[in-house]
Amino acid sequence: MNNPFPGMNPYLEQPELWHQVHNRLIVAIADEITPQVVPKYHVAIEERVYSSVSDNLLVGIADVAVSQGNDSSQGVAVMTQEVVKPKKVSVPVPEETIERFLEVRSTQSGEVICVIEILSPKNKRSK
């Protein structure tokens, strides 16, 4: 049966599956090109890790404070009695992203000759 979705494969674009496909493809490419470039070059699987963090958000204000009393040297705990209804907020969760890629380096100088990256749903930019 022909692909009912010309130009794309929805099964590979599922986020749960793509991570494995991407990693296996990186290793397969490294295994394929390594015998063709040794001994002059070596192929290394590298990764960059970054965290996407949005703006800092103050979720709440403390309802207990500790302060120094004027007539006593001991700290005094003061609790507010004001009743405040809880408020629902969306808290941004930092997401760690790991992108793997290949580097072909000269064995003599260590200079990067070529970088090979594989396009994935994570590193695609929308128009």
PDB file of N, CA, C and O in Angstrom, residues 31-76:
ATOM      1  N   ASP A  31      28.304   4.890  11.930  1.00  0.00           N
ATOM      2  CA  ASP A  31      28.846   3.571  11.570  1.00  0.00           C
ATOM      3  C   ASP A  31      29.119   3.455  10.076  1.00  0.00           C
ATOM      4  O   ASP A  31      30.076   2.793   9.663  1.00  0.00           O
ATOM      5  N   GLU A  32      28.297   4.090   9.267  1.00  0.00           N
ATOM      6  CA  GLU A  32      28.441   4.003   7.807  1.00  0.00           C
ATOM      7  C   GLU A  32      29.609   4.839   7.289  1.00  0.00           C
ATOM      8  O   GLU A  32      30.343   4.404   6.399  1.00  0.00           O
ATOM      9  N   ILE A  33      29.794   6.042   7.822  1.00  0.00           N
ATOM     10  CA  ILE A  33      30.838   6.903   7.261  1.00  0.00           C
ATOM     11  C   ILE A  33      32.213   6.713   7.906  1.00  0.00           C
ATOM     12  O   ILE A  33      33.215   7.066   7.293  1.00  0.00           O
ATOM     13  N   THR A  34      32.258   6.156   9.114  1.00  0.00           N
ATOM     14  CA  THR A  34      33.549   5.991   9.797  1.00  0.00           C
ATOM     15  C   THR A  34      34.565   5.207   8.968  1.00  0.00           C
ATOM     16  O   THR A  34      35.702   5.668   8.805  1.00  0.00           O
ATOM     17  N   PRO A  35      34.226   4.037   8.411  1.00  0.00           N
ATOM     18  CA  PRO A  35      35.230   3.300   7.622  1.00  0.00           C
ATOM     19  C   PRO A  35      35.716   4.069   6.389  1.00  0.00           C
ATOM     20  O   PRO A  35      36.811   3.817   5.892  1.00  0.00           O
ATOM     21  N   GLN A  36      34.925   5.026   5.920  1.00  0.00           N
ATOM     22  CA  GLN A  36      35.289   5.777   4.722  1.00  0.00           C
ATOM     23  C   GLN A  36      36.247   6.931   5.012  1.00  0.00           C
ATOM     24  O   GLN A  36      36.883   7.443   4.091  1.00  0.00           O
ATOM     25  N   VAL A  37      36.342   7.367   6.277  1.00  0.00           N
ATOM     26  CA  VAL A  37      37.156   8.541   6.588  1.00  0.00           C
ATOM     27  C   VAL A  37      38.382   8.241   7.461  1.00  0.00           C
ATOM     28  O   VAL A  37      39.269   9.082   7.578  1.00  0.00           O
ATOM     29  N   VAL A  38      38.439   7.056   8.082  1.00  0.00           N
ATOM     30  CA  VAL A  38      39.618   6.726   8.902  1.00  0.00           C
ATOM     31  C   VAL A  38      40.778   6.399   7.979  1.00  0.00           C
ATOM     32  O   VAL A  38      40.566   5.933   6.864  1.00  0.00           O
ATOM     33  N   PRO A  39      41.984   6.628   8.336  1.00  0.00           N
ATOM     34  CA  PRO A  39      42.547   7.118   9.587  1.00  0.00           C
ATOM     35  C   PRO A  39      42.717   8.639   9.632  1.00  0.00           C
ATOM     36  O   PRO A  39      43.106   9.182  10.663  1.00  0.00           O
ATOM     37  N   LYS A  40      42.428   9.324   8.520  1.00  0.00           N
ATOM     38  CA  LYS A  40      42.658  10.766   8.472  1.00  0.00           C
ATOM     39  C   LYS A  40      41.694  11.552   9.369  1.00  0.00           C
ATOM     40  O   LYS A  40      42.041  12.586   9.920  1.00  0.00           O
ATOM     41  N   TYR A  41      40.454  11.048   9.510  1.00  0.00           N
ATOM     42  CA  TYR A  41      39.430  11.726  10.299  1.00  0.00           C
ATOM     43  C   TYR A  41      38.780  10.748  11.264  1.00  0.00           C
ATOM     44  O   TYR A  41      38.841   9.535  11.065  1.00  0.00           O
ATOM     45  N   HIS A  42      38.149  11.279  12.292  1.00  0.00           N
ATOM     46  CA  HIS A  42      37.327  10.434  13.160  1.00  0.00           C
ATOM     47  C   HIS A  42      35.951  11.065  13.317  1.00  0.00           C
ATOM     48  O   HIS A  42      35.794  12.284  13.239  1.00  0.00           O
ATOM     49  N   VAL A  43      34.953  10.199  13.508  1.00  0.00           N
ATOM     50  CA  VAL A  43      33.564  10.641  13.619  1.00  0.00           C
ATOM     51  C   VAL A  43      33.144  10.493  15.073  1.00  0.00           C
ATOM     52  O   VAL A  43      33.282   9.424  15.659  1.00  0.00           O
ATOM     53  N   ALA A  44      32.651  11.574  15.647  1.00  0.00           N
ATOM     54  CA  ALA A  44      32.217  11.557  17.049  1.00  0.00           C
ATOM     55  C   ALA A  44      30.744  11.926  17.147  1.00  0.00           C
ATOM     56  O   ALA A  44      30.272  12.820  16.454  1.00  0.00           O
ATOM     57  N   ILE A  45      30.036  11.209  18.015  1.00  0.00           N
ATOM     58  CA  ILE A  45      28.649  11.558  18.311  1.00  0.00           C
ATOM     59  C   ILE A  45      28.699  12.555  19.459  1.00  0.00           C
ATOM     60  O   ILE A  45      29.176  12.250  20.540  1.00  0.00           O
ATOM     61  N   GLU A  46      28.224  13.749  19.199  1.00  0.00           N
ATOM     62  CA  GLU A  46      28.246  14.825  20.191  1.00  0.00           C
ATOM     63  C   GLU A  46      26.820  15.195  20.563  1.00  0.00           C
ATOM     64  O   GLU A  46      25.867  14.790  19.895  1.00  0.00           O
ATOM     65  N   GLU A  47      26.683  15.957  21.629  1.00  0.00           N
ATOM     66  CA  GLU A  47      25.361  16.435  22.014  1.00  0.00           C
ATOM     67  C   GLU A  47      25.450  17.814  22.627  1.00  0.00           C
ATOM     68  O   GLU A  47      26.462  18.191  23.205  1.00  0.00           O
ATOM     69  N   ARG A  48      24.388  18.565  22.436  1.00  0.00           N
ATOM     70  CA  ARG A  48      24.258  19.852  23.115  1.00  0.00           C
ATOM     71  C   ARG A  48      22.997  19.753  23.967  1.00  0.00           C
ATOM     72  O   ARG A  48      21.991  19.198  23.544  1.00  0.00           O
ATOM     73  N   VAL A  49      23.111  20.271  25.174  1.00  0.00           N
ATOM     74  CA  VAL A  49      21.993  20.223  26.113  1.00  0.00           C
ATOM     75  C   VAL A  49      21.641  21.649  26.490  1.00  0.00           C
ATOM     76  O   VAL A  49      22.517  22.442  26.823  1.00  0.00           O
ATOM     77  N   TYR A  50      20.381  21.977  26.394  1.00  0.00           N
ATOM     78  CA  TYR A  50      19.958  23.287  26.836  1.00  0.00           C
ATOM     79  C   TYR A  50      18.581  23.186  27.464  1.00  0.00           C
ATOM     80  O   TYR A  50      17.860  22.215  27.264  1.00  0.00           O
ATOM     81  N   SER A  51      18.261  24.186  28.256  1.00  0.00           N
ATOM     82  CA  SER A  51      17.003  24.213  28.974  1.00  0.00           C
ATOM     83  C   SER A  51      16.193  25.407  28.498  1.00  0.00           C
ATOM     84  O   SER A  51      16.715  26.512  28.392  1.00  0.00           O
ATOM     85  N   SER A  52      14.934  25.158  28.201  1.00  0.00           N
ATOM     86  CA  SER A  52      14.062  26.255  27.808  1.00  0.00           C
ATOM     87  C   SER A  52      13.295  26.696  29.043  1.00  0.00           C
ATOM     88  O   SER A  52      12.482  25.962  29.582  1.00  0.00           O
ATOM     89  N   VAL A  53      13.646  27.874  29.512  1.00  0.00           N
ATOM     90  CA  VAL A  53      13.009  28.408  30.712  1.00  0.00           C
ATOM     91  C   VAL A  53      12.332  29.710  30.336  1.00  0.00           C
ATOM     92  O   VAL A  53      12.957  30.606  29.779  1.00  0.00           O
ATOM     93  N   SER A  54      11.062  29.814  30.660  1.00  0.00           N
ATOM     94  CA  SER A  54      10.365  31.065  30.381  1.00  0.00           C
ATOM     95  C   SER A  54      10.559  32.013  31.558  1.00  0.00           C
ATOM     96  O   SER A  54      11.293  31.725  32.490  1.00  0.00           O
ATOM     97  N   ASP A  55       9.891  33.130  31.515  1.00  0.00           N
ATOM     98  CA  ASP A  55      10.057  34.157  32.551  1.00  0.00           C
ATOM     99  C   ASP A  55       9.831  33.593  33.948  1.00  0.00           C
ATOM    100  O   ASP A  55       9.018  32.706  34.149  1.00  0.00           O
ATOM    101  N   ASN A  56      10.589  34.143  34.909  1.00  0.00           N
ATOM    102  CA  ASN A  56      10.379  33.747  36.300  1.00  0.00           C
ATOM    103  C   ASN A  56       9.000  34.209  36.731  1.00  0.00           C
ATOM    104  O   ASN A  56       8.553  35.288  36.380  1.00  0.00           O
ATOM    105  N   LEU A  57       8.343  33.387  37.513  1.00  0.00           N
ATOM    106  CA  LEU A  57       6.985  33.682  37.918  1.00  0.00           C
ATOM    107  C   LEU A  57       6.883  33.595  39.426  1.00  0.00           C
ATOM    108  O   LEU A  57       7.296  32.606  40.022  1.00  0.00           O
ATOM    109  N   LEU A  58       6.364  34.625  40.058  1.00  0.00           N
ATOM    110  CA  LEU A  58       6.106  34.600  41.486  1.00  0.00           C
ATOM    111  C   LEU A  58       4.757  33.940  41.677  1.00  0.00           C
ATOM    112  O   LEU A  58       3.736  34.477  41.263  1.00  0.00           O
ATOM    113  N   VAL A  59       4.761  32.754  42.277  1.00  0.00           N
ATOM    114  CA  VAL A  59       3.533  31.983  42.402  1.00  0.00           C
ATOM    115  C   VAL A  59       2.717  32.431  43.600  1.00  0.00           C
ATOM    116  O   VAL A  59       1.510  32.462  43.554  1.00  0.00           O
ATOM    117  N   GLY A  60       3.357  32.795  44.685  1.00  0.00           N
ATOM    118  CA  GLY A  60       2.605  33.168  45.874  1.00  0.00           C
ATOM    119  C   GLY A  60       3.431  34.040  46.787  1.00  0.00           C
ATOM    120  O   GLY A  60       4.620  34.250  46.569  1.00  0.00           O
ATOM    121  N   ILE A  61       2.800  34.540  47.809  1.00  0.00           N
ATOM    122  CA  ILE A  61       3.477  35.352  48.807  1.00  0.00           C
ATOM    123  C   ILE A  61       3.338  34.629  50.128  1.00  0.00           C
ATOM    124  O   ILE A  61       2.252  34.151  50.479  1.00  0.00           O
ATOM    125  N   ALA A  62       4.422  34.560  50.882  1.00  0.00           N
ATOM    126  CA  ALA A  62       4.414  33.844  52.153  1.00  0.00           C
ATOM    127  C   ALA A  62       3.402  34.443  53.105  1.00  0.00           C
ATOM    128  O   ALA A  62       3.192  35.650  53.142  1.00  0.00           O
ATOM    129  N   ASP A  63       2.755  33.569  53.911  1.00  0.00           N
ATOM    130  CA  ASP A  63       1.795  34.072  54.884  1.00  0.00           C
ATOM    131  C   ASP A  63       2.364  34.023  56.305  1.00  0.00           C
ATOM    132  O   ASP A  63       1.657  34.250  57.272  1.00  0.00           O
ATOM    133  N   VAL A  64       3.638  33.718  56.464  1.00  0.00           N
ATOM    134  CA  VAL A  64       4.306  33.711  57.760  1.00  0.00           C
ATOM    135  C   VAL A  64       5.607  34.479  57.621  1.00  0.00           C
ATOM    136  O   VAL A  64       6.319  34.336  56.636  1.00  0.00           O
ATOM    137  N   ALA A  65       5.900  35.315  58.635  1.00  0.00           N
ATOM    138  CA  ALA A  65       7.145  36.068  58.620  1.00  0.00           C
ATOM    139  C   ALA A  65       7.797  35.987  59.987  1.00  0.00           C
ATOM    140  O   ALA A  65       7.119  35.844  61.000  1.00  0.00           O
ATOM    141  N   VAL A  66       9.123  36.059  60.057  1.00  0.00           N
ATOM    142  CA  VAL A  66       9.871  36.081  61.306  1.00  0.00           C
ATOM    143  C   VAL A  66      10.582  37.416  61.378  1.00  0.00           C
ATOM    144  O   VAL A  66      11.254  37.822  60.437  1.00  0.00           O
ATOM    145  N   SER A  67      10.399  38.119  62.512  1.00  0.00           N
ATOM    146  CA  SER A  67      11.033  39.423  62.649  1.00  0.00           C
ATOM    147  C   SER A  67      11.625  39.572  64.039  1.00  0.00           C
ATOM    148  O   SER A  67      11.286  38.828  64.955  1.00  0.00           O
ATOM    149  N   GLN A  68      12.485  40.540  64.207  1.00  0.00           N
ATOM    150  CA  GLN A  68      13.141  40.834  65.480  1.00  0.00           C
ATOM    151  C   GLN A  68      12.236  41.772  66.280  1.00  0.00           C
ATOM    152  O   GLN A  68      11.830  42.814  65.778  1.00  0.00           O
ATOM    153  N   GLY A  69      11.902  41.394  67.538  1.00  0.00           N
ATOM    154  CA  GLY A  69      11.055  42.233  68.379  1.00  0.00           C
ATOM    155  C   GLY A  69      11.854  43.383  68.984  1.00  0.00           C
ATOM    156  O   GLY A  69      13.062  43.271  69.189  1.00  0.00           O
ATOM    157  N   ASN A  70      11.190  44.528  69.280  1.00  0.00           N
ATOM    158  CA  ASN A  70      11.867  45.690  69.859  1.00  0.00           C
ATOM    159  C   ASN A  70      12.267  45.478  71.308  1.00  0.00           C
ATOM    160  O   ASN A  70      13.322  45.897  71.736  1.00  0.00           O
ATOM    161  N   ASP A  71      11.398  44.854  72.119  1.00  0.00           N
ATOM    162  CA  ASP A  71      11.674  44.699  73.531  1.00  0.00           C
ATOM    163  C   ASP A  71      12.238  43.331  73.881  1.00  0.00           C
ATOM    164  O   ASP A  71      12.483  43.032  75.029  1.00  0.00           O
ATOM    165  N   SER A  72      12.493  42.493  72.892  1.00  0.00           N
ATOM    166  CA  SER A  72      13.015  41.154  73.151  1.00  0.00           C
ATOM    167  C   SER A  72      14.100  40.841  72.131  1.00  0.00           C
ATOM    168  O   SER A  72      14.062  41.296  71.003  1.00  0.00           O
ATOM    169  N   SER A  73      15.068  40.029  72.525  1.00  0.00           N
ATOM    170  CA  SER A  73      16.142  39.665  71.602  1.00  0.00           C
ATOM    171  C   SER A  73      15.803  38.408  70.807  1.00  0.00           C
ATOM    172  O   SER A  73      16.581  37.965  69.985  1.00  0.00           O
ATOM    173  N   GLN A  74      14.640  37.828  71.097  1.00  0.00           N
ATOM    174  CA  GLN A  74      14.237  36.614  70.390  1.00  0.00           C
ATOM    175  C   GLN A  74      13.365  36.964  69.187  1.00  0.00           C
ATOM    176  O   GLN A  74      12.648  37.967  69.204  1.00  0.00           O
ATOM    177  N   GLY A  75      13.433  36.121  68.158  1.00  0.00           N
ATOM    178  CA  GLY A  75      12.585  36.335  66.988  1.00  0.00           C
ATOM    179  C   GLY A  75      11.142  36.015  67.324  1.00  0.00           C
ATOM    180  O   GLY A  75      10.852  35.166  68.155  1.00  0.00           O
ATOM    181  N   VAL A  76      10.218  36.685  66.682  1.00  0.00           N
ATOM    182  CA  VAL A  76       8.797  36.481  66.924  1.00  0.00           C
ATOM    183  C   VAL A  76       8.156  36.065  65.608  1.00  0.00           C
ATOM    184  O   VAL A  76       8.337  36.721  64.590  1.00  0.00           O
TER     185      VAL A  76
END
